[in-house]
Coordinates of C-alpha atoms in Angstrom, one line a residue:
M92 CA -17.8 -12.7 29.3
K93 CA -18.5 -11.5 25.8
R94 CA -15.9 -11.8 23.1
R95 CA -15.5 -9.5 20.2
S96 CA -12.8 -10.3 17.6
L97 CA -11.1 -7.6 15.7
P98 CA -10.0 -8.3 12.1
R99 CA -8.1 -11.5 11.8
G100 CA -4.8 -12.0 10.1
L101 CA -3.3 -8.7 11.0
L102 CA -4.2 -6.6 14.0
A103 CA -5.8 -3.8 12.1
G104 CA -7.3 -0.6 13.4
G105 CA -7.2 -1.6 17.1
L106 CA -3.4 -1.9 17.2
L107 CA -2.8 1.1 15.0
A108 CA -4.9 3.2 17.4
C109 CA -2.8 2.1 20.4
G110 CA 0.5 3.0 18.8
L111 CA 1.9 -0.1 16.9
L112 CA 3.1 2.0 14.0
A113 CA 4.6 4.5 16.4
G114 CA 6.8 1.7 17.9
C115 CA 6.1 2.8 21.4
A116 CA 7.7 0.7 24.1
G117 CA 6.8 0.0 27.7
L118 CA 8.3 -1.4 30.9
G119 CA 7.5 -4.7 32.6
T120 CA 7.2 -8.3 31.6
V121 CA 4.9 -10.0 29.0
T122 CA 3.8 -13.5 29.9
S123 CA 2.4 -15.6 27.0
D124 CA 1.1 -19.1 26.6
V125 CA 3.2 -20.6 23.8
S126 CA 2.6 -23.7 21.6
S127 CA 5.1 -24.9 19.0
F128 CA 5.0 -27.6 16.4
G129 CA 7.1 -29.1 13.6
Q130 CA 10.4 -30.8 13.1
W131 CA 13.3 -28.5 12.2
P132 CA 15.9 -30.6 10.3
E133 CA 18.7 -31.8 12.6
G134 CA 21.8 -29.8 12.0
R135 CA 20.2 -27.2 9.8
A136 CA 21.3 -23.6 10.5
P137 CA 18.6 -20.9 10.7
G138 CA 19.9 -19.1 7.6
R139 CA 18.4 -16.2 5.7
Y140 CA 14.7 -15.4 5.7
A141 CA 12.2 -13.3 3.8
F142 CA 8.7 -12.4 4.9
E143 CA 5.9 -13.8 2.8
R144 CA 2.6 -11.9 2.9
L145 CA -0.8 -13.3 2.2
P146 CA -3.0 -11.5 -0.3
S147 CA -5.0 -9.9 2.6
Q148 CA -1.8 -8.7 4.1
Q149 CA -0.5 -7.3 0.9
A150 CA -3.6 -5.1 0.8
R151 CA -2.6 -3.7 4.2
A152 CA 1.1 -3.1 3.5
E153 CA 1.5 -0.6 6.4
Q154 CA 0.1 -2.9 9.0
A155 CA 2.1 -5.9 7.6
Q156 CA 5.3 -3.9 7.7
A157 CA 4.6 -3.0 11.4
L158 CA 4.0 -6.6 12.3
E159 CA 7.2 -7.7 10.5
K160 CA 9.2 -5.1 12.4
A161 CA 7.8 -6.5 15.7
A162 CA 8.9 -10.0 14.7
A163 CA 12.4 -9.1 13.4
G164 CA 14.1 -9.0 16.7
A165 CA 12.8 -12.4 17.7
L166 CA 14.0 -13.9 14.4
A167 CA 17.4 -12.3 14.9
K168 CA 17.7 -13.8 18.4
A169 CA 16.8 -17.2 17.0
G170 CA 19.8 -16.9 14.6
F171 CA 18.0 -15.8 11.4
N172 CA 19.2 -13.0 9.2
P173 CA 17.1 -11.0 6.7
V174 CA 17.9 -11.7 3.1
E175 CA 19.9 -9.1 1.3
A176 CA 19.3 -7.8 -2.1
G177 CA 20.4 -10.2 -4.8
Q178 CA 20.3 -13.2 -2.4
E179 CA 17.8 -16.0 -2.1
P180 CA 16.2 -16.7 1.3
D181 CA 16.6 -20.1 2.9
V182 CA 13.2 -19.9 4.6
L183 CA 10.0 -17.9 4.1
V184 CA 8.3 -16.5 7.2
Q185 CA 4.5 -16.0 7.5
L186 CA 3.1 -13.9 10.3
G187 CA -0.3 -13.6 11.8
A188 CA -1.9 -11.8 14.7
R189 CA -5.3 -11.4 16.3
L190 CA -6.8 -9.2 18.9
T191 CA -10.0 -10.2 20.8
R192 CA -11.7 -7.7 23.1
M193 CA -13.5 -9.4 25.9
A194 CA -16.2 -7.2 27.4
A195 CA -16.7 -8.0 31.1
S196 CA -20.1 -8.1 32.6
P197 CA -21.1 -8.3 36.3
W198 CA -22.9 -11.6 35.5
D199 CA -19.6 -13.2 34.7
D200 CA -18.6 -13.2 38.4
P201 CA -20.7 -15.3 40.8
L202 CA -19.8 -12.6 43.4
W203 CA -21.0 -9.8 41.1
L204 CA -22.1 -7.8 44.1
R205 CA -18.4 -7.3 45.1
G206 CA -18.8 -4.4 47.6
G207 CA -22.3 -5.7 48.5
F208 CA -24.5 -3.1 50.2
S209 CA -23.0 0.2 51.1
R210 CA -24.4 3.0 53.2
Y211 CA -24.2 6.3 51.5
H212 CA -26.4 8.8 53.3
R213 CA -29.2 9.2 55.8
G214 CA -32.7 9.5 54.3
P215 CA -35.6 11.3 55.8
W216 CA -37.9 8.2 56.1
L217 CA -35.9 5.1 56.5
G218 CA -32.9 6.3 58.4
S219 CA -29.8 5.2 56.7
S220 CA -30.1 4.5 52.9
W221 CA -28.3 1.7 51.2
S222 CA -27.1 1.1 47.7
L223 CA -26.2 -2.0 45.7
G224 CA -22.4 -2.3 45.0
W225 CA -22.5 -2.9 41.2
T226 CA -18.9 -3.3 40.1
Y227 CA -18.1 -3.6 36.4
S228 CA -14.7 -4.9 35.5
A229 CA -12.7 -3.2 32.8
P230 CA -12.6 -5.1 29.4
R231 CA -9.7 -7.5 28.8
Y232 CA -7.8 -8.1 25.6
E233 CA -6.6 -11.4 24.3
T234 CA -3.7 -11.0 21.8
E235 CA -2.4 -13.9 19.7
V236 CA 0.6 -13.9 17.4
A237 CA 1.6 -16.8 15.0
L238 CA 4.8 -17.5 13.0
M239 CA 5.3 -20.1 10.3
L240 CA 8.7 -21.0 8.9
R241 CA 8.7 -22.8 5.5
D242 CA 11.6 -24.1 3.4
R243 CA 11.8 -21.8 0.3
A244 CA 12.9 -24.5 -2.1
S245 CA 10.3 -27.1 -1.3
G246 CA 7.6 -25.0 0.3
Q247 CA 7.5 -27.5 3.2
P248 CA 6.5 -26.1 6.6
L249 CA 9.3 -26.6 9.0
Y250 CA 8.3 -24.9 12.2
E251 CA 5.0 -23.3 13.5
T252 CA 4.7 -21.4 16.8
R253 CA 2.2 -19.1 18.4
A254 CA 1.8 -17.1 21.6
S255 CA -1.2 -15.7 23.3
N256 CA -1.5 -13.1 26.0
D257 CA -4.4 -11.9 28.2
S258 CA -4.2 -8.4 29.5
S259 CA -6.3 -5.4 30.6
G260 CA -4.8 -3.1 27.9
Q261 CA -4.4 -3.2 24.1
P262 CA -0.9 -4.3 23.0
D263 CA 1.7 -2.0 21.5
A264 CA 4.7 -2.7 19.4
A265 CA 6.8 -3.7 22.4
T266 CA 4.2 -6.2 23.6
L267 CA 4.1 -7.8 20.2
A268 CA 7.9 -8.0 20.0
A269 CA 8.0 -9.7 23.4
M270 CA 5.3 -12.2 22.3
F271 CA 7.2 -13.1 19.1
E272 CA 10.3 -13.6 21.2
A273 CA 8.4 -15.9 23.6
A274 CA 7.1 -17.8 20.6
L275 CA 10.6 -18.5 19.4
T276 CA 12.3 -19.0 22.8
D277 CA 12.7 -22.7 22.4
F278 CA 13.5 -22.8 18.6
P279 CA 14.3 -25.2 17.0
R280 CA 12.8 -27.5 19.7
P281 CA 9.0 -27.6 19.8
A282 CA 9.2 -28.1 23.6
I283 CA 6.1 -28.7 25.8
S284 CA 2.9 -27.2 24.4
P285 CA 1.3 -25.2 25.7
R286 CA 3.8 -23.7 28.1
R287 CA 4.1 -20.3 29.8
V288 CA 7.0 -18.0 28.8
S289 CA 7.8 -14.6 30.3
V290 CA 9.9 -12.0 28.4
P291 CA 11.0 -8.6 29.7
M292 CA 9.7 -5.8 27.4
G293 CA 12.3 -4.2 25.2
T294 CA 14.7 -7.2 24.9
D295 CA 14.1 -7.4 21.2
K296 CA 16.5 -4.6 20.6
P297 CA 20.0 -5.6 19.4

């Protein structure tokens, strides 16, 4: 299977093309592999947060805003509140995402002749004619989202979590929202890593 990574950091053109900015939602459940690390201080409340953009993300403000919107619901469910004007945030949130297109090939499957030989018509010389059953699988997409929480005052990383999902279609905004929710499901506990978490689509809405 061949892999082709789309731009790292933010999911750029690929996600925009499939409707991330449009905020389209879907039905079903998103299952992600989640890994979490860090030691959230015992007894510390989630508090107020502000998003912190890397220079490369600042150059793509529209995509960064769409990704932040996808993560906002998960942060709210974890107990965080967006900082209001005139206030200082307690934590800074860094986001990242990556989309990898995996182009399938018949050589990936040891049974690449799935369908084998098939009869399709009668020929004038050899009686029945046969054809090889070449079956090409549709490409698959591996989506990854990552979230880092840092203490604003000290800059110390407090909690890092990421989620990955493998599917036959490109992710939309609802998929990313469900993946961020999966990534923060066990906050503030790191829990077993990696672990599989399933989230119904659309549960990020208040």
